[in-house]
Amino acid sequence: MDVIKRAMLFDGKAIVDVLDTTQIVQKAIDYHHLSDDAAKTLGRVLTLGAFISSGFKFNGNKLTIIVDGNGLGGKMVVSGDSGAKVRGYIQNTQAKGNVQAIVGNSGYINVIKDFNLKEPYNGYSEIVKGDISLDFAYYFTKSEQLPSAISLDCDVQGGVCKKAAGIIVQPMPMCTEEMIVILEDIVNQMKDIAKIVEEKSAQGVLDFYFAHLNMQQLSDVHPEYVCSCSKKKVSEMLLTLGRKELEDIIKENGMIEVGCQFCDKKYKYFDKDLDDIFKK
């Protein structure tokens, strides 16, 4: 079972999250038939999405992450709900190359958080490295004023996610420079965080690297890959097109087929279905 292990450090002056998102990445591979390299890249963004949405306090809070660096993979989109329920896709599912090549280095990160207020929070930053870890560290610092040390990694071989993991450390306002240096040094040792979590487990990482820093462990969160698509939502979307346009599409193609970008499920509509859509 995937897990986010979370703890306060230095008596609440910093917070650390260690994530094991192996099953989430495997589901993305299975749904989208991803190449290993595409999975390694999208997996990093899914892991960040699980981290961000795990902090949402209320049902109905929603997250959208868009990463578009004009790389070989094209645009990546990750959506999330409270409780770390995430899903995502990459435009070029068969992209091959290292993470930097697939992400690209000429574009942006856009993070949208919808808390059911008048306007959603809309954060934006440039892609600086095409590395995902460094790019999101830059995003948190620039757009959310949360200096962050981040390491993300996915070990995918032959369509199997051996381990996907991440670590995010964020100092709170009372954190001293000395404490920040200590935390940065620890995270800098974790370039291969997937391998480290595979060897030690997420809990083992907390215990081994952080227990001596006045650690106070918080409740676990269990992230999941969950798609929220449904025939009802698709029908509501089709309703906005108008009956005549839908009839014309069916006349030309024999049916309407709508595919979900997050889980590749197909929804098919025929003439007889239009009465149900427009009656509702």
C-alpha positions as YAML, in Angstrom:
chain: A
units: angstrom
residues:
- id: 1
  name: MET
  ca: [0.00, 0.00, 0.00]
- id: 2
  name: ASP
  ca: [1.31, 3.44, -0.92]
- id: 3
  name: VAL
  ca: [1.96, 5.76, 2.00]
- id: 4
  name: ILE
  ca: [3.00, 9.26, 3.00]
- id: 5
  name: LYS
  ca: [4.95, 9.34, 6.24]
- id: 6
  name: ARG
  ca: [4.99, 12.80, 7.78]
- id: 7
  name: ALA
  ca: [6.74, 14.32, 10.78]
- id: 8
  name: MET
  ca: [7.51, 17.65, 12.42]
- id: 9
  name: LEU
  ca: [11.18, 18.34, 13.11]
- id: 10
  name: PHE
  ca: [13.02, 20.62, 15.55]
- id: 11
  name: ASP
  ca: [9.90, 20.92, 17.74]
- id: 12
  name: GLY
  ca: [7.71, 22.01, 14.86]
- id: 13
  name: LYS
  ca: [10.17, 24.27, 13.04]
- id: 14
  name: ALA
  ca: [10.19, 22.09, 9.90]
- id: 15
  name: ILE
  ca: [8.14, 19.35, 8.32]
- id: 16
  name: VAL
  ca: [9.24, 16.30, 6.34]
- id: 17
  name: ASP
  ca: [7.18, 14.05, 4.07]
- id: 18
  name: VAL
  ca: [8.48, 10.72, 2.79]
- id: 19
  name: LEU
  ca: [6.32, 9.22, 0.05]
- id: 20
  name: ASP
  ca: [6.06, 5.74, -1.40]
- id: 21
  name: THR
  ca: [3.88, 6.04, -4.53]
- id: 22
  name: THR
  ca: [4.79, 2.82, -6.30]
- id: 23
  name: GLN
  ca: [1.23, 1.59, -6.86]
- id: 24
  name: ILE
  ca: [0.10, 5.00, -8.14]
- id: 25
  name: VAL
  ca: [2.79, 4.97, -10.81]
- id: 26
  name: GLN
  ca: [2.04, 1.36, -11.72]
- id: 27
  name: LYS
  ca: [-1.62, 2.24, -12.27]
- id: 28
  name: ALA
  ca: [-0.58, 5.10, -14.55]
- id: 29
  name: ILE
  ca: [1.60, 2.67, -16.51]
- id: 30
  name: ASP
  ca: [-1.25, 0.17, -16.80]
- id: 31
  name: TYR
  ca: [-3.87, 2.74, -17.82]
- id: 32
  name: HIS
  ca: [-1.75, 4.60, -20.37]
- id: 33
  name: HIS
  ca: [0.68, 1.86, -21.51]
- id: 34
  name: LEU
  ca: [3.59, 4.19, -20.77]
- id: 35
  name: SER
  ca: [7.15, 3.74, -21.90]
- id: 36
  name: ASP
  ca: [9.55, 3.34, -18.98]
- id: 37
  name: ASP
  ca: [10.93, 6.85, -19.46]
- id: 38
  name: ALA
  ca: [7.49, 8.46, -19.72]
- id: 39
  name: ALA
  ca: [6.48, 6.62, -16.53]
- id: 40
  name: LYS
  ca: [9.57, 7.81, -14.66]
- id: 41
  name: THR
  ca: [8.75, 11.40, -15.58]
- id: 42
  name: LEU
  ca: [4.98, 11.41, -15.06]
- id: 43
  name: GLY
  ca: [5.53, 9.42, -11.86]
- id: 44
  name: ARG
  ca: [7.48, 12.29, -10.34]
- id: 45
  name: VAL
  ca: [4.61, 14.72, -11.00]
- id: 46
  name: LEU
  ca: [2.06, 12.24, -9.63]
- id: 47
  name: THR
  ca: [4.15, 11.97, -6.47]
- id: 48
  name: LEU
  ca: [4.14, 15.78, -6.11]
- id: 49
  name: GLY
  ca: [0.39, 15.78, -6.70]
- id: 50
  name: ALA
  ca: [-0.09, 13.24, -3.91]
- id: 51
  name: PHE
  ca: [2.02, 15.39, -1.59]
- id: 52
  name: ILE
  ca: [0.13, 18.62, -2.30]
- id: 53
  name: SER
  ca: [-3.37, 17.12, -2.18]
- id: 54
  name: SER
  ca: [-2.57, 15.25, 1.03]
- id: 55
  name: GLY
  ca: [-2.56, 18.63, 2.73]
- id: 56
  name: PHE
  ca: [-6.09, 19.54, 1.66]
- id: 57
  name: LYS
  ca: [-8.39, 19.74, 4.67]
- id: 58
  name: PHE
  ca: [-11.85, 19.47, 3.16]
- id: 59
  name: ASN
  ca: [-13.68, 17.20, 0.75]
- id: 60
  name: GLY
  ca: [-14.22, 19.00, -2.53]
- id: 61
  name: ASN
  ca: [-10.80, 20.69, -2.51]
- id: 62
  name: LYS
  ca: [-9.21, 20.06, -5.91]
- id: 63
  name: LEU
  ca: [-5.76, 20.27, -7.42]
- id: 64
  name: THR
  ca: [-4.53, 20.63, -10.99]
- id: 65
  name: ILE
  ca: [-0.84, 20.57, -11.91]
- id: 66
  name: ILE
  ca: [0.24, 21.38, -15.46]
- id: 67
  name: VAL
  ca: [3.86, 20.88, -16.52]
- id: 68
  name: ASP
  ca: [4.71, 22.03, -20.03]
- id: 69
  name: GLY
  ca: [8.40, 22.42, -20.78]
- id: 70
  name: ASN
  ca: [8.19, 21.81, -24.54]
- id: 71
  name: GLY
  ca: [10.05, 18.54, -24.13]
- id: 72
  name: LEU
  ca: [9.68, 15.16, -25.81]
- id: 73
  name: GLY
  ca: [6.83, 14.13, -23.51]
- id: 74
  name: GLY
  ca: [4.66, 17.13, -24.27]
- id: 75
  name: LYS
  ca: [2.33, 18.45, -21.61]
- id: 76
  name: MET
  ca: [1.75, 16.57, -18.35]
- id: 77
  name: VAL
  ca: [-1.38, 17.08, -16.27]
- id: 78
  name: VAL
  ca: [-2.04, 15.73, -12.77]
- id: 79
  name: SER
  ca: [-5.33, 16.19, -10.97]
- id: 80
  name: GLY
  ca: [-5.87, 15.58, -7.27]
- id: 81
  name: ASP
  ca: [-8.53, 15.56, -4.57]
- id: 82
  name: SER
  ca: [-8.35, 15.79, -0.79]
- id: 83
  name: GLY
  ca: [-6.91, 12.66, 0.79]
- id: 84
  name: ALA
  ca: [-4.17, 12.40, -1.87]
- id: 85
  name: LYS
  ca: [-6.40, 10.90, -4.57]
- id: 86
  name: VAL
  ca: [-4.55, 11.59, -7.81]
- id: 87
  name: ARG
  ca: [-4.59, 10.81, -11.52]
- id: 88
  name: GLY
  ca: [-2.60, 12.08, -14.46]
- id: 89
  name: TYR
  ca: [-1.46, 11.78, -18.05]
- id: 90
  name: ILE
  ca: [1.42, 12.68, -20.35]
- id: 91
  name: GLN
  ca: [0.74, 13.62, -23.97]
- id: 92
  name: ASN
  ca: [3.46, 11.45, -25.50]
- id: 93
  name: THR
  ca: [2.99, 8.17, -23.69]
- id: 94
  name: GLN
  ca: [5.89, 6.56, -25.57]
- id: 95
  name: ALA
  ca: [8.46, 9.31, -24.99]
- id: 96
  name: LYS
  ca: [12.03, 8.10, -24.59]
- id: 97
  name: GLY
  ca: [14.96, 9.91, -23.04]
- id: 98
  name: ASN
  ca: [16.06, 11.19, -19.65]
- id: 99
  name: VAL
  ca: [13.75, 13.26, -17.46]
- id: 100
  name: GLN
  ca: [15.20, 16.57, -18.66]
- id: 101
  name: ALA
  ca: [14.64, 15.65, -22.30]
- id: 102
  name: ILE
  ca: [11.07, 14.51, -21.70]
- id: 103
  name: VAL
  ca: [10.15, 17.57, -19.59]
- id: 104
  name: GLY
  ca: [12.10, 20.15, -21.61]
- id: 105
  name: ASN
  ca: [13.57, 23.35, -20.26]
- id: 106
  name: SER
  ca: [11.50, 26.06, -21.90]
- id: 107
  name: GLY
  ca: [8.10, 26.33, -20.34]
- id: 108
  name: TYR
  ca: [6.17, 26.52, -17.11]
- id: 109
  name: ILE
  ca: [4.64, 24.84, -14.08]
- id: 110
  name: ASN
  ca: [1.07, 25.85, -13.21]
- id: 111
  name: VAL
  ca: [-0.49, 24.73, -9.92]
- id: 112
  name: ILE
  ca: [-4.20, 25.42, -9.39]
- id: 113
  name: LYS
  ca: [-5.81, 24.80, -6.01]
- id: 114
  name: ASP
  ca: [-9.59, 25.06, -5.81]
- id: 115
  name: PHE
  ca: [-10.78, 25.45, -2.22]
- id: 116
  name: ASN
  ca: [-14.40, 26.24, -3.23]
- id: 117
  name: LEU
  ca: [-13.79, 29.93, -2.66]
- id: 118
  name: LYS
  ca: [-14.61, 32.75, -5.06]
- id: 119
  name: GLU
  ca: [-11.38, 32.30, -7.03]
- id: 120
  name: PRO
  ca: [-8.98, 29.32, -7.05]
- id: 121
  name: TYR
  ca: [-5.34, 29.79, -6.09]
- id: 122
  name: ASN
  ca: [-3.25, 29.93, -9.25]
- id: 123
  name: GLY
  ca: [0.52, 29.46, -8.83]
- id: 124
  name: TYR
  ca: [3.00, 29.73, -11.66]
- id: 125
  name: SER
  ca: [6.73, 29.46, -12.21]
- id: 126
  name: GLU
  ca: [9.15, 28.88, -15.07]
- id: 127
  name: ILE
  ca: [10.81, 25.53, -15.63]
- id: 128
  name: VAL
  ca: [14.46, 26.08, -14.79]
- id: 129
  name: LYS
  ca: [16.05, 22.64, -15.13]
- id: 130
  name: GLY
  ca: [13.52, 20.17, -16.52]
- id: 131
  name: ASP
  ca: [14.34, 18.05, -13.47]
- id: 132
  name: ILE
  ca: [10.91, 18.10, -11.72]
- id: 133
  name: SER
  ca: [12.53, 17.96, -8.25]
- id: 134
  name: LEU
  ca: [14.48, 21.20, -8.73]
- id: 135
  name: ASP
  ca: [11.70, 22.79, -10.74]
- id: 136
  name: PHE
  ca: [9.12, 22.23, -8.00]
- id: 137
  name: ALA
  ca: [11.58, 23.38, -5.33]
- id: 138
  name: TYR
  ca: [11.84, 26.60, -7.34]
- id: 139
  name: TYR
  ca: [8.05, 26.74, -7.72]
- id: 140
  name: PHE
  ca: [7.40, 26.43, -3.97]
- id: 141
  name: THR
  ca: [10.00, 29.09, -3.20]
- id: 142
  name: LYS
  ca: [8.86, 31.57, -5.83]
- id: 143
  name: SER
  ca: [5.10, 31.10, -5.92]
- id: 144
  name: GLU
  ca: [4.18, 29.91, -2.43]
- id: 145
  name: GLN
  ca: [7.09, 31.39, -0.43]
- id: 146
  name: LEU
  ca: [7.85, 27.93, 0.97]
- id: 147
  name: PRO
  ca: [11.56, 27.15, 0.51]
- id: 148
  name: SER
  ca: [11.67, 23.40, -0.07]
- id: 149
  name: ALA
  ca: [14.21, 20.64, -0.48]
- id: 150
  name: ILE
  ca: [12.80, 17.98, -2.81]
- id: 151
  name: SER
  ca: [14.01, 14.67, -4.18]
- id: 152
  name: LEU
  ca: [11.81, 12.52, -6.45]
- id: 153
  name: ASP
  ca: [12.63, 9.30, -8.24]
- id: 154
  name: CYS
  ca: [10.94, 6.39, -10.04]
- id: 155
  name: ASP
  ca: [12.58, 3.07, -10.84]
- id: 156
  name: VAL
  ca: [10.66, 1.60, -13.79]
- id: 157
  name: GLN
  ca: [11.89, -1.40, -15.75]
- id: 158
  name: GLY
  ca: [10.03, -3.23, -18.50]
- id: 159
  name: GLY
  ca: [6.68, -1.66, -17.65]
- id: 160
  name: VAL
  ca: [6.98, -2.48, -13.95]
- id: 161
  name: CYS
  ca: [7.40, 0.21, -11.32]
- id: 162
  name: LYS
  ca: [9.92, -1.27, -8.90]
- id: 163
  name: LYS
  ca: [9.67, 1.73, -6.58]
- id: 164
  name: ALA
  ca: [8.46, 5.34, -6.82]
- id: 165
  name: ALA
  ca: [9.29, 7.66, -3.96]
- id: 166
  name: GLY
  ca: [9.88, 11.21, -2.88]
- id: 167
  name: ILE
  ca: [10.99, 13.32, 0.03]
- id: 168
  name: ILE
  ca: [9.96, 16.92, 0.65]
- id: 169
  name: VAL
  ca: [11.33, 19.01, 3.51]
- id: 170
  name: GLN
  ca: [9.90, 22.45, 4.20]
- id: 171
  name: PRO
  ca: [11.12, 24.78, 6.97]
- id: 172
  name: MET
  ca: [8.59, 26.78, 8.94]
- id: 173
  name: PRO
  ca: [9.08, 30.51, 9.69]
- id: 174
  name: MET
  ca: [10.94, 29.88, 12.99]
- id: 175
  name: CYS
  ca: [13.44, 27.49, 11.39]
- id: 176
  name: THR
  ca: [17.01, 28.79, 11.77]
- id: 177
  name: GLU
  ca: [19.68, 28.89, 9.07]
- id: 178
  name: GLU
  ca: [21.61, 26.19, 10.91]
- id: 179
  name: MET
  ca: [18.56, 23.89, 10.88]
- id: 180
  name: ILE
  ca: [18.00, 24.56, 7.17]
- id: 181
  name: VAL
  ca: [21.59, 23.62, 6.36]
- id: 182
  name: ILE
  ca: [21.21, 20.34, 8.30]
- id: 183
  name: LEU
  ca: [18.02, 19.48, 6.42]
- id: 184
  name: GLU
  ca: [19.45, 20.38, 3.01]
- id: 185
  name: ASP
  ca: [22.49, 18.20, 3.68]
- id: 186
  name: ILE
  ca: [20.25, 15.24, 4.49]
- id: 187
  name: VAL
  ca: [18.06, 15.64, 1.39]
- id: 188
  name: ASN
  ca: [21.14, 16.10, -0.81]
- id: 189
  name: GLN
  ca: [22.13, 12.54, 0.17]
- id: 190
  name: MET
  ca: [18.89, 11.22, -1.33]
- id: 191
  name: LYS
  ca: [19.31, 11.59, -5.09]
- id: 192
  name: ASP
  ca: [18.32, 7.92, -5.38]
- id: 193
  name: ILE
  ca: [15.32, 8.23, -3.06]
- id: 194
  name: ALA
  ca: [13.49, 5.34, -4.79]
- id: 195
  name: LYS
  ca: [16.37, 2.98, -4.01]
- id: 196
  name: ILE
  ca: [16.65, 4.28, -0.45]
- id: 197
  name: VAL
  ca: [12.92, 3.82, 0.23]
- id: 198
  name: GLU
  ca: [13.04, 0.35, -1.34]
- id: 199
  name: GLU
  ca: [15.86, -0.61, 1.02]
- id: 200
  name: LYS
  ca: [14.64, 1.10, 4.20]
- id: 201
  name: SER
  ca: [10.88, 1.77, 3.65]
- id: 202
  name: ALA
  ca: [9.33, 5.22, 4.07]
- id: 203
  name: GLN
  ca: [9.18, 4.74, 7.85]
- id: 204
  name: GLY
  ca: [12.78, 3.60, 7.87]
- id: 205
  name: VAL
  ca: [13.85, 6.80, 6.13]
- id: 206
  name: LEU
  ca: [12.18, 8.88, 8.83]
- id: 207
  name: ASP
  ca: [13.73, 6.84, 11.62]
- id: 208
  name: PHE
  ca: [17.22, 6.66, 10.13]
- id: 209
  name: TYR
  ca: [17.66, 10.24, 8.93]
- id: 210
  name: PHE
  ca: [15.39, 12.37, 11.12]
- id: 211
  name: ALA
  ca: [14.66, 10.71, 14.48]
- id: 212
  name: HIS
  ca: [17.48, 12.64, 16.17]
- id: 213
  name: LEU
  ca: [15.97, 16.02, 15.14]
- id: 214
  name: ASN
  ca: [13.27, 16.16, 17.84]
- id: 215
  name: MET
  ca: [10.93, 14.33, 15.48]
- id: 216
  name: GLN
  ca: [7.20, 14.20, 16.18]
- id: 217
  name: GLN
  ca: [5.49, 11.85, 13.78]
- id: 218
  name: LEU
  ca: [2.08, 12.74, 12.35]
- id: 219
  name: SER
  ca: [-0.69, 10.53, 10.97]
- id: 220
  name: ASP
  ca: [-0.03, 8.53, 7.82]
- id: 221
  name: VAL
  ca: [-1.83, 9.29, 4.56]
- id: 222
  name: HIS
  ca: [-2.44, 6.59, 1.95]
- id: 223
  name: PRO
  ca: [-2.43, 8.11, -1.54]
- id: 224
  name: GLU
  ca: [-4.20, 6.39, -4.43]
- id: 225
  name: TYR
  ca: [-4.63, 6.67, -8.18]
- id: 226
  name: VAL
  ca: [-8.35, 7.36, -8.46]
- id: 227
  name: CYS
  ca: [-10.12, 8.57, -11.60]
- id: 228
  name: SER
  ca: [-13.30, 10.56, -11.01]
- id: 229
  name: CYS
  ca: [-14.76, 10.20, -14.50]
- id: 230
  name: SER
  ca: [-18.32, 8.90, -14.92]
- id: 231
  name: LYS
  ca: [-20.99, 8.64, -17.59]
- id: 232
  name: LYS
  ca: [-22.96, 11.31, -15.75]
- id: 233
  name: LYS
  ca: [-20.09, 13.81, -16.04]
- id: 234
  name: VAL
  ca: [-19.56, 13.00, -19.71]
- id: 235
  name: SER
  ca: [-23.30, 13.37, -20.39]
- id: 236
  name: GLU
  ca: [-23.31, 16.77, -18.70]
- id: 237
  name: MET
  ca: [-20.41, 17.84, -20.90]
- id: 238
  name: LEU
  ca: [-22.15, 16.64, -24.06]
- id: 239
  name: LEU
  ca: [-25.29, 18.50, -23.04]
- id: 240
  name: THR
  ca: [-23.45, 21.80, -23.52]
- id: 241
  name: LEU
  ca: [-22.84, 21.02, -27.20]
- id: 242
  name: GLY
  ca: [-26.54, 21.01, -28.06]
- id: 243
  name: ARG
  ca: [-28.66, 18.27, -29.52]
- id: 244
  name: LYS
  ca: [-28.24, 19.18, -33.19]
- id: 245
  name: GLU
  ca: [-24.45, 19.05, -33.04]
- id: 246
  name: LEU
  ca: [-24.56, 15.68, -31.27]
- id: 247
  name: GLU
  ca: [-27.01, 14.32, -33.84]
- id: 248
  name: ASP
  ca: [-24.71, 15.49, -36.65]
- id: 249
  name: ILE
  ca: [-21.72, 13.71, -35.07]
- id: 250
  name: ILE
  ca: [-23.68, 10.47, -34.71]
- id: 251
  name: LYS
  ca: [-24.97, 10.76, -38.27]
- id: 252
  name: GLU
  ca: [-21.42, 11.13, -39.56]
- id: 253
  name: ASN
  ca: [-19.66, 8.59, -37.32]
- id: 254
  name: GLY
  ca: [-22.41, 6.24, -36.20]
- id: 255
  name: MET
  ca: [-21.83, 7.12, -32.55]
- id: 256
  name: ILE
  ca: [-20.08, 9.52, -30.19]
- id: 257
  name: GLU
  ca: [-17.08, 8.15, -28.32]
- id: 258
  name: VAL
  ca: [-15.51, 10.12, -25.47]
- id: 259
  name: GLY
  ca: [-12.32, 8.88, -23.84]
- id: 260
  name: CYS
  ca: [-11.12, 9.83, -20.36]
- id: 261
  name: GLN
  ca: [-7.58, 11.24, -20.45]
- id: 262
  name: PHE
  ca: [-6.82, 9.95, -16.96]
- id: 263
  name: CYS
  ca: [-7.91, 6.31, -17.18]
- id: 264
  name: ASP
  ca: [-8.54, 5.75, -20.92]
- id: 265
  name: LYS
  ca: [-12.08, 4.57, -20.26]
- id: 266
  name: LYS
  ca: [-14.35, 4.97, -23.31]
- id: 267
  name: TYR
  ca: [-17.93, 6.25, -23.16]
- id: 268
  name: LYS
  ca: [-20.09, 5.56, -26.22]
- id: 269
  name: TYR
  ca: [-23.35, 7.27, -27.16]
- id: 270
  name: PHE
  ca: [-25.88, 6.40, -29.87]
- id: 271
  name: ASP
  ca: [-29.11, 8.00, -31.11]
- id: 272
  name: LYS
  ca: [-31.15, 6.33, -28.39]
- id: 273
  name: ASP
  ca: [-28.91, 7.85, -25.69]
- id: 274
  name: LEU
  ca: [-29.66, 11.45, -26.69]
- id: 275
  name: ASP
  ca: [-33.22, 11.30, -25.33]
- id: 276
  name: ASP
  ca: [-31.86, 10.32, -21.92]
- id: 277
  name: ILE
  ca: [-29.25, 13.11, -21.97]
- id: 278
  name: PHE
  ca: [-31.70, 15.86, -22.86]
- id: 279
  name: LYS
  ca: [-34.53, 14.64, -20.66]
- id: 280
  name: LYS
  ca: [-32.23, 14.90, -17.65]
...
